[in-house]
Coordinates of C-alpha atoms in Angstrom, one line a residue:
M586 CA -39.3 0.9 -6.4
S587 CA -35.7 -0.3 -5.9
L588 CA -33.4 -0.5 -9.0
K589 CA -30.8 -3.2 -9.5
G590 CA -27.4 -2.3 -10.8
N591 CA -27.8 -4.3 -14.0
R592 CA -30.9 -2.2 -14.9
Y593 CA -29.1 1.1 -14.7
T594 CA -29.4 3.3 -17.7
D595 CA -26.4 5.5 -18.8
D596 CA -28.2 8.5 -17.1
D597 CA -28.6 6.4 -13.8
V598 CA -24.9 5.6 -13.8
K599 CA -23.9 9.2 -14.4
V600 CA -26.1 10.3 -11.5
V601 CA -24.6 7.7 -9.1
M602 CA -21.1 8.7 -10.2
R603 CA -21.8 12.3 -9.5
Q604 CA -23.2 11.5 -6.1
T605 CA -20.3 9.2 -5.2
N606 CA -17.7 11.8 -6.3
R607 CA -19.4 14.5 -4.2
W608 CA -19.4 12.1 -1.2
L609 CA -15.7 11.3 -1.7
Q610 CA -14.8 14.9 -2.1
D611 CA -16.6 15.8 1.1
L612 CA -14.8 13.0 2.9
H613 CA -11.4 14.1 1.6
N614 CA -11.9 17.6 2.9
T615 CA -12.0 16.3 6.4
S616 CA -9.7 13.2 5.9
V617 CA -6.9 12.2 8.3
E618 CA -3.5 10.8 7.3
Q619 CA -1.9 7.9 9.1
V620 CA 1.7 6.7 8.4
V621 CA 2.1 3.0 8.4
D622 CA 5.3 0.9 8.7
F623 CA 5.8 0.0 5.1
D624 CA 7.8 0.8 2.0
L625 CA 5.8 0.3 -1.2
F626 CA 8.8 0.8 -3.6
A627 CA 11.0 -1.8 -1.8
V628 CA 8.3 -4.4 -1.5
F629 CA 7.4 -3.8 -5.2
I630 CA 11.0 -4.6 -6.2
M631 CA 11.0 -7.7 -4.0
Q632 CA 7.8 -9.1 -5.4
E633 CA 8.9 -8.6 -9.0
M634 CA 12.5 -9.9 -8.6
D635 CA 13.2 -12.6 -6.0
D636 CA 11.9 -13.9 -2.7
E637 CA 15.3 -14.4 -0.9
L638 CA 17.7 -11.9 -2.3
H639 CA 18.6 -8.9 0.0
I640 CA 17.1 -5.5 -1.1
R641 CA 20.6 -4.1 -1.4
K642 CA 21.5 -6.7 -4.0
L643 CA 18.2 -6.3 -5.9
V644 CA 18.6 -2.5 -6.1
N645 CA 22.2 -2.9 -7.3
M646 CA 21.1 -5.4 -10.0
L647 CA 18.4 -3.2 -11.3
I648 CA 20.5 0.0 -11.5
V649 CA 23.5 -1.8 -13.1
T650 CA 21.3 -3.6 -15.7
F651 CA 18.9 -0.9 -16.7
F652 CA 20.4 2.4 -15.6
D653 CA 24.2 2.2 -15.8
T654 CA 24.6 -0.1 -18.8
G655 CA 21.3 0.3 -20.7
K656 CA 17.8 1.7 -20.8
P657 CA 14.5 0.1 -19.7
Q658 CA 12.7 -1.4 -22.6
T659 CA 9.2 -1.7 -21.0
T660 CA 7.0 0.2 -18.6
R661 CA 7.5 -2.4 -15.9
Q662 CA 11.3 -2.2 -16.2
N663 CA 11.1 1.6 -16.0
Q664 CA 9.0 1.4 -12.9
L665 CA 11.4 -1.0 -11.3
V666 CA 14.4 1.3 -12.0
Q667 CA 12.6 4.4 -10.7
A668 CA 11.7 2.5 -7.5
A669 CA 15.3 1.2 -7.2
L670 CA 16.7 4.7 -7.4
V671 CA 14.4 5.9 -4.5
V672 CA 15.3 2.9 -2.4
R673 CA 19.0 3.3 -3.0
K674 CA 18.9 6.9 -2.0
K675 CA 17.1 5.9 1.3
I676 CA 19.7 3.2 2.0
E677 CA 22.6 5.5 1.2
K678 CA 21.2 8.1 3.6
Y679 CA 20.9 5.5 6.3
D680 CA 24.5 4.3 5.7
L681 CA 25.8 7.9 6.0
E682 CA 23.8 8.9 9.1
I683 CA 24.5 5.7 11.1
K684 CA 28.2 6.6 11.1
T685 CA 27.6 9.7 13.3
N686 CA 24.3 8.8 14.8
P687 CA 24.0 5.2 16.0
S688 CA 20.3 5.8 17.0
Y689 CA 19.3 6.8 13.5
P690 CA 16.2 4.8 12.6
K691 CA 16.7 1.9 10.2
P692 CA 14.3 2.1 7.2
Y693 CA 11.7 -0.5 6.5
C694 CA 13.6 -2.0 3.6
L695 CA 16.6 -2.8 5.8
R696 CA 14.6 -4.1 8.8
Y697 CA 12.8 -6.5 6.4
P698 CA 15.3 -6.8 3.5
T699 CA 13.8 -9.8 1.7
L700 CA 10.3 -10.7 0.6
Q701 CA 10.3 -13.6 3.1
D702 CA 10.9 -11.2 5.9
V703 CA 8.1 -9.0 4.7
R704 CA 5.7 -12.0 4.6
A705 CA 6.7 -13.0 8.1
R706 CA 6.1 -9.5 9.3
S707 CA 2.7 -9.4 7.6
A708 CA 1.7 -12.7 9.2
H709 CA 2.7 -11.4 12.6
L710 CA 0.6 -8.3 12.2
E711 CA -2.5 -10.1 11.0
S712 CA -3.5 -10.7 14.7
R713 CA -2.8 -7.1 15.6
C714 CA -5.1 -5.2 13.2
M715 CA -6.4 -1.8 14.1
V716 CA -10.0 -0.6 13.5
L717 CA -10.0 2.6 11.5
D718 CA -12.2 5.6 12.3
D719 CA -15.7 4.8 10.8
E720 CA -16.6 8.5 10.5
Q721 CA -13.7 9.9 8.5
M722 CA -11.7 9.0 5.4
V723 CA -8.4 7.6 6.6
I724 CA -5.5 7.9 4.1
L725 CA -2.7 5.4 4.8
L726 CA 0.8 6.5 3.8
D727 CA 4.1 4.5 3.8
E728 CA 7.3 5.9 5.1
N729 CA 7.9 7.7 1.8
R730 CA 4.4 9.3 2.2
I731 CA 3.1 7.3 -0.8
C732 CA -0.6 6.3 -0.5
V733 CA -0.9 2.6 0.1
G734 CA -4.6 2.5 1.1
I735 CA -7.7 4.5 1.9
G736 CA -10.3 3.6 4.5
L737 CA -13.8 4.8 3.9
P738 CA -16.7 5.0 6.3
P739 CA -19.9 3.1 5.4
F740 CA -21.8 4.8 2.6
P741 CA -24.8 6.6 4.1
T742 CA -28.0 4.5 3.9
S743 CA -31.1 5.9 2.3
Q744 CA -34.1 6.1 4.5
G745 CA -37.5 4.6 3.5
N746 CA -37.6 2.9 0.1
P747 CA -34.3 3.8 -1.7
V748 CA -34.1 3.8 -5.5
H749 CA -30.6 2.3 -5.5
I750 CA -30.0 -0.9 -3.7
S751 CA -26.7 -1.0 -1.7
H752 CA -24.1 -3.7 -2.5
E753 CA -24.6 -5.2 1.0
T754 CA -28.4 -5.4 0.7
R755 CA -28.1 -6.9 -2.8
A756 CA -25.5 -9.4 -1.8
L757 CA -27.6 -10.5 1.2
E758 CA -30.7 -10.9 -1.1
C759 CA -28.8 -13.0 -3.5
L760 CA -27.4 -15.2 -0.7
R761 CA -30.8 -15.8 0.7
D762 CA -32.1 -16.7 -2.7
M763 CA -29.3 -19.2 -3.3
V764 CA -30.0 -20.8 0.1
A765 CA -33.7 -21.0 -0.5
K766 CA -33.4 -22.3 -4.1
P767 CA -30.1 -24.3 -4.4
V768 CA -29.1 -24.7 -8.0
C769 CA -26.5 -27.4 -7.5
K770 CA -24.3 -28.9 -4.8
L771 CA -20.5 -28.7 -5.2
D772 CA -17.5 -30.4 -3.7
V773 CA -15.7 -27.2 -2.9
G774 CA -12.5 -29.1 -2.0
Q775 CA -11.9 -29.8 -5.7
L776 CA -10.2 -27.5 -8.2
P777 CA -12.1 -27.3 -10.5
P778 CA -15.2 -28.4 -8.4
F779 CA -17.4 -31.2 -9.7
F780 CA -21.1 -31.9 -9.1
V781 CA -21.9 -34.2 -6.2
A782 CA -25.2 -35.8 -5.0
Q783 CA -24.8 -34.8 -1.4
T784 CA -23.4 -31.9 0.5
L785 CA -20.0 -32.8 2.1
E786 CA -19.6 -32.3 5.9
G787 CA -17.4 -29.6 7.3
S788 CA -16.7 -26.0 6.4
P789 CA -15.7 -25.1 2.8
Q790 CA -11.9 -25.0 2.2
T791 CA -10.1 -22.8 -0.2
P792 CA -7.6 -24.5 -2.6
F793 CA -5.1 -21.9 -1.6
P794 CA -5.1 -21.6 2.3
L795 CA -3.4 -18.6 3.9
D796 CA -0.2 -20.2 5.3
D797 CA 3.5 -19.4 5.3
K798 CA 4.1 -21.7 2.2
N799 CA 2.0 -19.8 -0.3
K800 CA 1.2 -16.5 1.4
G801 CA 1.7 -13.7 -1.1
N802 CA 2.4 -16.1 -4.0
F803 CA -1.2 -16.4 -5.3
R804 CA -3.0 -13.2 -6.3
T805 CA -6.7 -12.7 -6.6
W806 CA -8.2 -14.4 -9.6

């Protein structure tokens, strides 16, 4: 008999966690690393500070404010200062090397020095996505070799009548049940939505479409 997640006992949860941890450990032992064109520290500073200011100015502002003249008062301020120190070191290294080696590669933070540049780059790359290996764990690293993402292969499916229902199977069952027994009809174009008597024509539209105007400004609710 299949068991739904909301019916798990504490012992069931512990068993699933042990199995998942073992599966992840096995994957990690044979994982592959892939460096992506990104700088987590620089983008973090841009997101927390300003959309239009150059990364050089942002880094200088942070170091002067919280490192040279005072101390960070919060965890977030300390994180920003530590990120700024790393980015400044990278910029200084580039400025020094470029004097004697014109072909020295420019770091990500100087190729895309504002958050607007980062968003434009992200929008450009949306149509050039790569499919990750579906048989191995793929660890994505930025140019500082900081982990920015992990790709996992599909979890092995149980044969026969599994005890634990997979998320995909459960989601499909819920969707079919909602279609078969509609609870209400909503005008999905409204925020918040309101009840309507008839279903509206056309595809559902998000109140925050992915476009250049709001891309990156609205985070997941």
